[in-house]
JSON list of C-alpha atoms in Angstrom, two decimals:
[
{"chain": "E", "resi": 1, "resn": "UNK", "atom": "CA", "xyz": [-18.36, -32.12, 4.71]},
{"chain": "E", "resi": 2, "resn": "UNK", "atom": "CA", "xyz": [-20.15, -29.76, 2.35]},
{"chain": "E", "resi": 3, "resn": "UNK", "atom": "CA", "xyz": [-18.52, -26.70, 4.23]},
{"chain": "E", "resi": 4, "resn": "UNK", "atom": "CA", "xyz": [-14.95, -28.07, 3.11]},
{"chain": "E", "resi": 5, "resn": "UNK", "atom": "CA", "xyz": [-15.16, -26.90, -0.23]},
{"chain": "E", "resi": 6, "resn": "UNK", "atom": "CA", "xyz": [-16.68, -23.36, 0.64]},
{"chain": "E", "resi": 7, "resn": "UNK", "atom": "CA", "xyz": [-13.36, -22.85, 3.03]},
{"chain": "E", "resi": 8, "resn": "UNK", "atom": "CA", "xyz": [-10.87, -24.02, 0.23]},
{"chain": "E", "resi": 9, "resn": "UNK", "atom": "CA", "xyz": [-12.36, -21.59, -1.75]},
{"chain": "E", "resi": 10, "resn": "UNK", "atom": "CA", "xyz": [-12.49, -18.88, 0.48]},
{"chain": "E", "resi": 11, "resn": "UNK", "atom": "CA", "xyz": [-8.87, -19.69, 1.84]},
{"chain": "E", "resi": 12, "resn": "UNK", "atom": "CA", "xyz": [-7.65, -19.31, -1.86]},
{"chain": "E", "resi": 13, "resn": "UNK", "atom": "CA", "xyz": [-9.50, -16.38, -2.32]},
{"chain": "E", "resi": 14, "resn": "UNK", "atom": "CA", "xyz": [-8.19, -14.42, 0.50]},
{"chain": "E", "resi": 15, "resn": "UNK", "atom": "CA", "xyz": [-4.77, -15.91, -0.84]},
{"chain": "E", "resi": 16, "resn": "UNK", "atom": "CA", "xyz": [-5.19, -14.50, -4.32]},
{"chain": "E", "resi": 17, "resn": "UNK", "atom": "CA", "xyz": [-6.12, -11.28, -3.04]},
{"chain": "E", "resi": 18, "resn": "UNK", "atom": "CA", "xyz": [-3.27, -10.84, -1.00]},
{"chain": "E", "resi": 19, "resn": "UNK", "atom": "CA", "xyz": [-0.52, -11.37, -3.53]},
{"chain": "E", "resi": 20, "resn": "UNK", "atom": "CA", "xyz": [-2.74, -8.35, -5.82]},
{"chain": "E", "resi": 21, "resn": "UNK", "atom": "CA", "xyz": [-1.45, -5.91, -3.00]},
{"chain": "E", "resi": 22, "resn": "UNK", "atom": "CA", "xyz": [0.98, -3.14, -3.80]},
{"chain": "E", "resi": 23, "resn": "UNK", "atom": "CA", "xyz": [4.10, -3.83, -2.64]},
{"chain": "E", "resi": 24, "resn": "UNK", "atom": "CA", "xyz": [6.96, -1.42, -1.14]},
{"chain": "E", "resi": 25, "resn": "UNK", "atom": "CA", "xyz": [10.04, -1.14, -3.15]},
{"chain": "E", "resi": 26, "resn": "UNK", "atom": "CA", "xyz": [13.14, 1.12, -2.20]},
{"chain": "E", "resi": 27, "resn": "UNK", "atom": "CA", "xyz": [15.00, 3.77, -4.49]},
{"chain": "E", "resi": 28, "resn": "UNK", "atom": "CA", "xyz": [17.32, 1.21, -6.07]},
{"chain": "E", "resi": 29, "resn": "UNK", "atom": "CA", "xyz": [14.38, -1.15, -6.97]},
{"chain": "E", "resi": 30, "resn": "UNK", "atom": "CA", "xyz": [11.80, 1.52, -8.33]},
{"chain": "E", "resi": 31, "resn": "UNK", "atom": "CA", "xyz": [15.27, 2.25, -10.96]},
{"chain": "E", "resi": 32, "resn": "UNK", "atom": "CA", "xyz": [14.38, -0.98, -12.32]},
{"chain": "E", "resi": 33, "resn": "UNK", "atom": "CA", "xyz": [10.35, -0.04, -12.90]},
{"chain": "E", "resi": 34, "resn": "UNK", "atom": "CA", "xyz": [8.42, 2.47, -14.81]},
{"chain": "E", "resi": 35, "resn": "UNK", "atom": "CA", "xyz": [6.75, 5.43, -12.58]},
{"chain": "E", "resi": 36, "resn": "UNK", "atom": "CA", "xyz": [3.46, 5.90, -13.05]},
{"chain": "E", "resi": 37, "resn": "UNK", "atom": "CA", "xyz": [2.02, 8.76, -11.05]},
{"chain": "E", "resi": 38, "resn": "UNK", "atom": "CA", "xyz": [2.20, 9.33, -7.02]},
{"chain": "E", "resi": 39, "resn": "UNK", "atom": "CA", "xyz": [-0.35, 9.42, -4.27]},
{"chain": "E", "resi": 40, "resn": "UNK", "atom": "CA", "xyz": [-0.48, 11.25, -0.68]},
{"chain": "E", "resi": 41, "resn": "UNK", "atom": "CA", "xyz": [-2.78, 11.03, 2.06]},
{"chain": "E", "resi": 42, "resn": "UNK", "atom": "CA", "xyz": [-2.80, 13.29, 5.00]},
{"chain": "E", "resi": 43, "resn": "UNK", "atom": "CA", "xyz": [-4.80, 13.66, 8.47]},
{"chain": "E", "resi": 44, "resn": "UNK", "atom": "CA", "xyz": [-3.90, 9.89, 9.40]},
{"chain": "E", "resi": 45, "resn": "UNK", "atom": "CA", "xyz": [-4.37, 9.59, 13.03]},
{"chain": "E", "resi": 46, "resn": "UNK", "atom": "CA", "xyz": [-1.82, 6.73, 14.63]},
{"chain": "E", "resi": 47, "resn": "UNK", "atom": "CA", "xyz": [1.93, 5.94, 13.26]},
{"chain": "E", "resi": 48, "resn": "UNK", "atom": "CA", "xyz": [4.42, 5.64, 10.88]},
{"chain": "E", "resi": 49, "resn": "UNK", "atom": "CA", "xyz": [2.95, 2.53, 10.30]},
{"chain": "E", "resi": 50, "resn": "UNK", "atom": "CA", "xyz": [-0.71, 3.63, 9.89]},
{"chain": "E", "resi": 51, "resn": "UNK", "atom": "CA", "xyz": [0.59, 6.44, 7.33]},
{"chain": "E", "resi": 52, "resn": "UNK", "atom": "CA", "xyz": [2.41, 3.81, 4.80]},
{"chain": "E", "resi": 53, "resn": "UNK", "atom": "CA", "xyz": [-0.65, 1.69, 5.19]},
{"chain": "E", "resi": 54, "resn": "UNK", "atom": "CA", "xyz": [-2.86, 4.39, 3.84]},
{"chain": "E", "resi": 55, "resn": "UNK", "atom": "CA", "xyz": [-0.08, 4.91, 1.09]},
{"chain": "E", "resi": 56, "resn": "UNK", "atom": "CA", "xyz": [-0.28, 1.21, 0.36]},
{"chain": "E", "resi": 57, "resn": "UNK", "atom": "CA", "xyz": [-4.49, 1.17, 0.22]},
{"chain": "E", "resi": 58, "resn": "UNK", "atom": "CA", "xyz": [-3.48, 4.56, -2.73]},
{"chain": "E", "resi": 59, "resn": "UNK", "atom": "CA", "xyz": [-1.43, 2.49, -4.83]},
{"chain": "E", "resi": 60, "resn": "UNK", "atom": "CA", "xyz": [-3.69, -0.62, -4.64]},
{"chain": "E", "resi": 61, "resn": "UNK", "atom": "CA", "xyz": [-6.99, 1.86, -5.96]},
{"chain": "E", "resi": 62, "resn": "UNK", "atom": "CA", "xyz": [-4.25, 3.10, -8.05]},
{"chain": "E", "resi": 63, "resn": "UNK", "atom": "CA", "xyz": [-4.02, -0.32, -9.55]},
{"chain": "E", "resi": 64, "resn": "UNK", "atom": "CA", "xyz": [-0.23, 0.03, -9.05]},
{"chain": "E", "resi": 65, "resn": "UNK", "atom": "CA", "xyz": [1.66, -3.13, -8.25]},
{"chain": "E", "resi": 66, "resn": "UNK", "atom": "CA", "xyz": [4.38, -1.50, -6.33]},
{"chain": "E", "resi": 67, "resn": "UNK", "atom": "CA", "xyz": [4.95, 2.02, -4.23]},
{"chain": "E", "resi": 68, "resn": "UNK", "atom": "CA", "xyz": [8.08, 3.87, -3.33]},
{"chain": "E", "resi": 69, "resn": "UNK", "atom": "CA", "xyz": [7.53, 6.09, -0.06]},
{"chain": "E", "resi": 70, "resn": "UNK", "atom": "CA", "xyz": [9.14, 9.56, -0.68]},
{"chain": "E", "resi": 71, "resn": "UNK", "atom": "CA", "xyz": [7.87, 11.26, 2.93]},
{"chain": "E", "resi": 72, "resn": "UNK", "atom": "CA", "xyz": [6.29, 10.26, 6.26]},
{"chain": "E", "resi": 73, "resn": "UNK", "atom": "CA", "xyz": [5.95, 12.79, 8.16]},
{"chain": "E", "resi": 74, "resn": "UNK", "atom": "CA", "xyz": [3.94, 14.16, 11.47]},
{"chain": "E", "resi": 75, "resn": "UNK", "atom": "CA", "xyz": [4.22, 18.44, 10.96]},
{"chain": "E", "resi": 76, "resn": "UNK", "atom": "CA", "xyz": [4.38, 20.11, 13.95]},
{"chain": "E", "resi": 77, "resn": "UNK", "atom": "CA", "xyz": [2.85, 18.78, 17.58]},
{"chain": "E", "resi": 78, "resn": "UNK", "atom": "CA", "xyz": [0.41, 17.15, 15.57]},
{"chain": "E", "resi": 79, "resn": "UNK", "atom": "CA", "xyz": [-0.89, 13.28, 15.98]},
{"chain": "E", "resi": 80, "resn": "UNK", "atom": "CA", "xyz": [-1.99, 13.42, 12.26]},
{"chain": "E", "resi": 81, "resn": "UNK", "atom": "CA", "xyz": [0.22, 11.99, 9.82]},
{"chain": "E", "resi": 82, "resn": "UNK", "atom": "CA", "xyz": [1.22, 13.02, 6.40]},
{"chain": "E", "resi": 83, "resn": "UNK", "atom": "CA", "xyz": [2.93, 11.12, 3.34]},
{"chain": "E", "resi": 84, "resn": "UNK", "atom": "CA", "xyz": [3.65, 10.61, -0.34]},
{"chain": "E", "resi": 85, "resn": "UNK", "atom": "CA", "xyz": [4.63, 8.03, -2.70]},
{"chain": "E", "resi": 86, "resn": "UNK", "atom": "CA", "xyz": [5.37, 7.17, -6.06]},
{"chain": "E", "resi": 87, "resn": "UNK", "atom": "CA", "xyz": [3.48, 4.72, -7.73]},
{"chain": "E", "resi": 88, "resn": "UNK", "atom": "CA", "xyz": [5.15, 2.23, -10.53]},
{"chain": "E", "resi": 89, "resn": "UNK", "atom": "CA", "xyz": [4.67, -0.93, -12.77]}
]
């Protein structure tokens, strides 16, 4: 019984943490938000997927609650992934 309280705690703390995450917005919603700077990342092995991630993990050290991807790309026969996004609040 004294482990109960230890896993509400760290359930809610792995909760709290979660809604802190940047979160992707589209063109029509980042109209309604301030832009605050941008962040890229490039040599991501894996997918789409794996690039926007990386873009995500930006804006959160970024402090920036929400990201607008502007480019995924994978330049020539490459399996290295490239990408930007603006950052708002």
């Amino acid at each position: 019984m004294k482990l109960l309280p230890f896993l509400f705690t760290a359930i809610l703390g792995g909760m709290s943490f979660a809604a802190l995450a940047s979160q992707q917005i589209d063109q029509a919603e980042a109209a309604a938000h301030q832009q605050i700077g941008s962040v890229s990342v490039s040599g991501v092995r894996g997918s789409t997927d794996d690039a926007v991630r990386a873009l995500a993990r930006k804006a959160d050290e970024q402090n920036a609650p929400y990201y607008r991807v502007i480019e995924v790309a994978n330049p020539g026969n490459s399996s290295a992934w490239l990408g930007n996004a603006d950052i708002y609040r």
